[in-house]
Structures are given as C-alpha cells and as structure tokens.
Tab-separated table of C-alpha atoms in Angstrom:
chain	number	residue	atom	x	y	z
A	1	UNK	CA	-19.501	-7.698	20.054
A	2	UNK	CA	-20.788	-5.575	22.634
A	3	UNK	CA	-19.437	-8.171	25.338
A	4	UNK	CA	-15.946	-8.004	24.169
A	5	UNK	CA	-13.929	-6.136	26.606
A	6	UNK	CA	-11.693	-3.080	25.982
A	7	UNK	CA	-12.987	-2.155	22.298
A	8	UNK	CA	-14.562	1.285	22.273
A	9	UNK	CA	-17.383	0.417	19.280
A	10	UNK	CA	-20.897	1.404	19.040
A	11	UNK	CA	-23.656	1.341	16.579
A	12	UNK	CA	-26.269	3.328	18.302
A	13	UNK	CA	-24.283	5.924	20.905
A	14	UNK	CA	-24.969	5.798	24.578
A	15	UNK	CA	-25.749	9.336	25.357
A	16	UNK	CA	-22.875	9.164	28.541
A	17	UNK	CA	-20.407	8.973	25.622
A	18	UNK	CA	-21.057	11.795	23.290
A	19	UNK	CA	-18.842	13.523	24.914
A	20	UNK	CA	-16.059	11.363	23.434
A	21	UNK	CA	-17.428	11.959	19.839
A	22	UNK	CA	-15.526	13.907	17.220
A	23	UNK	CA	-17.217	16.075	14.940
A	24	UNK	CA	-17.152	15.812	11.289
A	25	UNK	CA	-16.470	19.004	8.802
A	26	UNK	CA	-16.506	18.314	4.740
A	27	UNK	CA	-13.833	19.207	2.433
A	28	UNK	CA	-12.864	22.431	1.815
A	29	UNK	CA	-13.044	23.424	-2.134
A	30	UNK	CA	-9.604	23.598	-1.687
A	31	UNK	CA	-8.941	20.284	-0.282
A	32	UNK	CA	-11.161	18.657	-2.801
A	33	UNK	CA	-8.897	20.222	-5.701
A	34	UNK	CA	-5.811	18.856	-4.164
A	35	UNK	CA	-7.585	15.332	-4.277
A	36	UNK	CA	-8.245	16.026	-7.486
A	37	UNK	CA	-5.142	16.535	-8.665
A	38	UNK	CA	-3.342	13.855	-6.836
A	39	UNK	CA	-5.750	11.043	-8.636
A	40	UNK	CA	-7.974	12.927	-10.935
A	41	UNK	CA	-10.620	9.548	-10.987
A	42	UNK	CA	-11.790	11.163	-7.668
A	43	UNK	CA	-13.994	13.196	-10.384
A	44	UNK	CA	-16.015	10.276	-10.768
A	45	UNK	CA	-16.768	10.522	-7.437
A	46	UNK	CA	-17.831	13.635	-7.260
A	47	UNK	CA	-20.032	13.214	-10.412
A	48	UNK	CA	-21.316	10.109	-8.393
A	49	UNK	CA	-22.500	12.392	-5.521
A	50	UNK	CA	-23.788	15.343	-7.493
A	51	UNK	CA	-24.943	14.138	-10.524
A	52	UNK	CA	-27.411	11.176	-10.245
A	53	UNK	CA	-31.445	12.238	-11.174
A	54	UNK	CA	-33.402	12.630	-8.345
A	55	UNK	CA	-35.622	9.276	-9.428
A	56	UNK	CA	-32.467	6.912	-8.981
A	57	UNK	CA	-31.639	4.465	-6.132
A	58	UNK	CA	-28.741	6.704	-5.088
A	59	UNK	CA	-31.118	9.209	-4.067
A	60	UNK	CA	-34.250	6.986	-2.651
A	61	UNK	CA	-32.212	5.004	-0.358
A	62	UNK	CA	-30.275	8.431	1.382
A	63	UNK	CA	-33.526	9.876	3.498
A	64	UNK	CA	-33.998	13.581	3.503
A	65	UNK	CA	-32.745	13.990	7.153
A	66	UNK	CA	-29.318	12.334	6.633
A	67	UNK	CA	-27.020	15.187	5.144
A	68	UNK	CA	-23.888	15.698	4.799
A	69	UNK	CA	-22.832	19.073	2.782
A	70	UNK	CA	-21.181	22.212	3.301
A	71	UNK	CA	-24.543	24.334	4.283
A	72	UNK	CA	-26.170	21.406	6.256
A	73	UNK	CA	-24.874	18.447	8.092
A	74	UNK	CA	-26.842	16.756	9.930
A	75	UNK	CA	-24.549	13.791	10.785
A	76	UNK	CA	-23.043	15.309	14.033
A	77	UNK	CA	-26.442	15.565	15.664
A	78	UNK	CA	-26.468	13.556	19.130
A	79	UNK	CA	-30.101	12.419	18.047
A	80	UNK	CA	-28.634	10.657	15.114
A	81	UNK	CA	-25.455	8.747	17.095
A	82	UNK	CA	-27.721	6.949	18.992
A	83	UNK	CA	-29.534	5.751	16.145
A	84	UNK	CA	-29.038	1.446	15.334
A	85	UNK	CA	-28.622	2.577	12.041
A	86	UNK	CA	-25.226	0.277	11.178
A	87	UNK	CA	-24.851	1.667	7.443
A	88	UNK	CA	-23.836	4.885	8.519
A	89	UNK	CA	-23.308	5.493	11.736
A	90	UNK	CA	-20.844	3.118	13.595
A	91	UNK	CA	-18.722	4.787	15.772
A	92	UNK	CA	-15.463	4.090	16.890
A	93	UNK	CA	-11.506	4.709	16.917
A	94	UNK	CA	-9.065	3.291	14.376
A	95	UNK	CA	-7.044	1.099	17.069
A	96	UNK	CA	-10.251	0.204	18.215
A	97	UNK	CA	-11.455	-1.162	14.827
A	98	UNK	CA	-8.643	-2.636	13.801
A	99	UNK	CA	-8.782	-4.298	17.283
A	100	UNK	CA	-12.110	-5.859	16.340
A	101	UNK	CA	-11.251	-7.063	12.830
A	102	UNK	CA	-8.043	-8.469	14.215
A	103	UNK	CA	-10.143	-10.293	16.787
A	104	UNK	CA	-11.921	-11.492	13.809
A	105	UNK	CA	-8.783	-12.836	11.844
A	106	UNK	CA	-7.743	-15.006	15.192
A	107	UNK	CA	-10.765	-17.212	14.662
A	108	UNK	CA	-11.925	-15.506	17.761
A	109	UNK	CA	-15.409	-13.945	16.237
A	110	UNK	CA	-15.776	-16.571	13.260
A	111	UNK	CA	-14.323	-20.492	12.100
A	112	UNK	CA	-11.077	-20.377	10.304
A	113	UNK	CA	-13.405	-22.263	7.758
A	114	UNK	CA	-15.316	-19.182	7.411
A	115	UNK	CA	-12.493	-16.877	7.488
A	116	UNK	CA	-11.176	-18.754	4.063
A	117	UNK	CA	-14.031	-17.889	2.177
A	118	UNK	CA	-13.702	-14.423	3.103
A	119	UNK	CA	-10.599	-14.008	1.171
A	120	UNK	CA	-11.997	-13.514	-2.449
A	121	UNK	CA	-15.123	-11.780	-3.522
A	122	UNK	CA	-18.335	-13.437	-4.951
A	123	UNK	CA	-18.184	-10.825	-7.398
A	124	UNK	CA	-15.273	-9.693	-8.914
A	125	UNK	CA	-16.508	-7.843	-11.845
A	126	UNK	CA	-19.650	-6.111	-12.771
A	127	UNK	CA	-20.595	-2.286	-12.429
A	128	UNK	CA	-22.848	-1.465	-8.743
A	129	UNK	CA	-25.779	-0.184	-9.017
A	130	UNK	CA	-25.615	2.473	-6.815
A	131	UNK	CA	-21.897	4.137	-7.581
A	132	UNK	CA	-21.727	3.264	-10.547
A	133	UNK	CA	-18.459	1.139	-10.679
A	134	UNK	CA	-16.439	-1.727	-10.627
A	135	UNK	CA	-16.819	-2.673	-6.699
A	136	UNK	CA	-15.825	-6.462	-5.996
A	137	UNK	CA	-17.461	-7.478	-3.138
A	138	UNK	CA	-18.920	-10.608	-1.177
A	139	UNK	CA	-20.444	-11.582	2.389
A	140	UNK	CA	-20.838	-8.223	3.515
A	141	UNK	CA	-17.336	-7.068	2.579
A	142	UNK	CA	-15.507	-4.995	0.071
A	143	UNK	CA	-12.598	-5.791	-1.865
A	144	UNK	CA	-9.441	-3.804	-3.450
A	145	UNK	CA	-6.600	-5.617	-5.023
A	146	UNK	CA	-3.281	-5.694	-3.069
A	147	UNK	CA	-0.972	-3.388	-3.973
A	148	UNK	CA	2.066	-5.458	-3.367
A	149	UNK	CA	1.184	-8.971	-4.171
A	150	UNK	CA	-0.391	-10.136	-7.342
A	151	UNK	CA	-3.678	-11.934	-7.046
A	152	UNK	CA	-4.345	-11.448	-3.792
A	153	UNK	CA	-6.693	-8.894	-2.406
A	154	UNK	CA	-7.330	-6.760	0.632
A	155	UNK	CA	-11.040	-7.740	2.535
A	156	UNK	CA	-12.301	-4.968	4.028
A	157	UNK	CA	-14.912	-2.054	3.780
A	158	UNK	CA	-14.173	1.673	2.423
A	159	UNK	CA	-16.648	4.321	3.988
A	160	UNK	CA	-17.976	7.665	3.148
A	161	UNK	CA	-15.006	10.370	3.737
A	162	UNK	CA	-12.337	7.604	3.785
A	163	UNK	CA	-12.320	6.081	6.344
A	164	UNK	CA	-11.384	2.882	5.872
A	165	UNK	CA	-10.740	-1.172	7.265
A	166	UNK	CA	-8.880	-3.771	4.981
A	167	UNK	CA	-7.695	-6.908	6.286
A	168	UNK	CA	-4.736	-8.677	4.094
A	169	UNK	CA	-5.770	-12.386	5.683
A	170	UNK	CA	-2.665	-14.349	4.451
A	171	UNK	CA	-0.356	-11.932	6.499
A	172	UNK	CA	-2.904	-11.218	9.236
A	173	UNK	CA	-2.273	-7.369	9.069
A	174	UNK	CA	-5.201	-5.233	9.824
A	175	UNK	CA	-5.072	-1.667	8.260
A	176	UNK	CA	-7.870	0.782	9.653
A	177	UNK	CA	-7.805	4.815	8.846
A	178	UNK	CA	-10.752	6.412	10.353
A	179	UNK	CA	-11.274	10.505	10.463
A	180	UNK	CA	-13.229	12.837	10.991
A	181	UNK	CA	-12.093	15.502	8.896
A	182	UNK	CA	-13.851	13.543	5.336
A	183	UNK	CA	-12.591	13.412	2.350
A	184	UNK	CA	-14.146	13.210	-1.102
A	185	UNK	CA	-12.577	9.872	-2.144
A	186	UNK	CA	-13.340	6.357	-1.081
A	187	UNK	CA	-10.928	3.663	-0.232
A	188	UNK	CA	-7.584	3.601	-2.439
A	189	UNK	CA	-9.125	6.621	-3.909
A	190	UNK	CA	-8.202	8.395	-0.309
A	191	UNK	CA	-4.524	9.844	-0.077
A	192	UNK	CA	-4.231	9.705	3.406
A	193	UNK	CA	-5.560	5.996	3.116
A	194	UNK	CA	-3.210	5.027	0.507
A	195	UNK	CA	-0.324	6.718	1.915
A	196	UNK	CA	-0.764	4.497	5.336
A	197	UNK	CA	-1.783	1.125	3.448
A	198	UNK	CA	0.826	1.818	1.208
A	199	UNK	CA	3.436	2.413	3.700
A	200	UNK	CA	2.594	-1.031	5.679
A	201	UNK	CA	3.387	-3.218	2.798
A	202	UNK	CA	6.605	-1.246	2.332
A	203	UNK	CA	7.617	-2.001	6.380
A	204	UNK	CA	6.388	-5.165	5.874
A	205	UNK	CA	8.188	-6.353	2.575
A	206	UNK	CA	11.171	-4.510	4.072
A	207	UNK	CA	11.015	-7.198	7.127
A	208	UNK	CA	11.123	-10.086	4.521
C-alpha cells in the first residue's frame, strides 16, 4: 500500500507530516446526551466502556498509556502517530480511505475470487468477547446489514469515535466517515455515520 500513488495513508506517521494531523477532542456531556437520545442503545456502549471489571480482556488488552478521556488523552501525542500500531492508529482522510478500499473492490489490491468471499461474514451470530455484542464479522472485516436491501450486508470496519469504512460490493459504492471530533457510538450506532450511509442508498435507489 505504501507504493500506491496519491493516497494520503499511514500506519506509523512520518514526523514531516504531523503537521497535517488533526487533533482529536471527546464528546462533550452534552453531545453524548443528544446521542443518547437519538438511539438510546448507545447506552450499551457507554456501559461497555465504563463498566467492565478491571480483570477482563477489555481492560488487559488497552495498555495504560493509550487513553482517551476527558482529563487525559494521550492519543494526539506525536510519539504515538508514529507508532506501527495498525489497531488504533491509522491515519488518514475519508476520500483517501475510501480511495484505498475502492482500489480494493477493482480487483486492483486482491482476486475478484477473493473479493467474493468477502461479501458475508464467517460469523454471523454469536456475542464478542470483548464488547459484548452481536458483531458479525470475518477475514479481518466487520459487517452491518444493509439498510436498503434485504440479505445483503455492508463489509467494512466501524472504529472508535465513528469513524467508519463499509463497502456495499454488489454496487461497488464505498462509504467512509472519518472525524476527529469522536463520538460515543460505533458504526450504525453513529448519527453522523448513519445520516451519510443512509443518504447514499437514498441517491442511489433514487438513480434506479
């Protein structure tokens, strides 16, 4: 990937581009009561964050020096964007990520053959161990359920603060919402996210 001309990505920062870097700020109390109200499950999320013992795999596999609250974040520390550290800290622009993934759906990055088993998960049910909920998912992607079209399902990955990549591979449409001001939901549970993915479908079965 990092040969591919013209797509501003990086997992581990050159220092000659912080410069370019965003900072990120955490909800307000306010802003995380609006969520609330405008899809109350985002509760569970917050109950994920806050409420797991300190002896579970939510906490053991989040190291000390990676923090992201009110009163100490740690995430917009030059030191940390040039870490290789590709759970976390990829860094990048929406038109450049959606650039990439649609690079991907052209057959450019991986066989058509491939791309074909990408379209369902390899696990469709079950709860996750480490949010606690249903999470389909499969070869190294997430899954949410179209919104439009029945039995089909958007192949992506939500992250922390919404931002978020889904792919619908049948219509080749790349959908990527990335910020910097975070939210408290994940993926569809994001109302900017929604809003945008939401509004795509509606252009697009508007075209039909």
């Amino acid at each position: 990937m990092a040969s591919i001309p013209g797509i501003d990505f990086h997992i581990g920062l050159p220092s000659s581009e912080e410069h370019t870097v965003s900072r990120l700020s955490v909800p307000s109390k306010a802003h995380i009561i609006k969520e609330i109200i405008y899809d109350p499950r985002v509760l569970i999320v917050l109950a994920i964050l806050h409420l797991r013992t300190p002896t579970s795999i939510a906490r053991k596999v989040n190291p000390q020096w990676l923090k992201l609250e009110q009163d100490l974040n740690t995430f917009n520390d030059p030191e940390l964007h040039s870490m290789e550290q590709v759970a976390a800290l990829g860094i990048t622009k929406a038109r450049d990520l959606a650039r990439l993934f649609s690079l991907m759906l052209s057959g450019k990055l991986f066989s058509k053959q491939l791309l074909e088993r990408f379209k369902t998960p390899l696990i469709a049910s079950g709860i996750d161990e480490i949010l606690m909920t249903p999470l389909p998912k499969g070869y190294g992607f997430l899954y949410e359920r179209h919104p439009t079209v029945e039995k089909r399902w958007l192949v992506g990955h939500p992250g922390f603060g919404g931002s978020t990549v889904m792919m619908d591979m049948d219509e080749e449409v790349v959908i990527a919402y990335v910020t910097n001001g975070l939210k408290t939901g994940m993926g569809e549970l994001t109302r900017t996210y929604r809003h945008l993915r939401d509004a795509v479908f509606e252009c697009l079965n508007k075209k039909e």
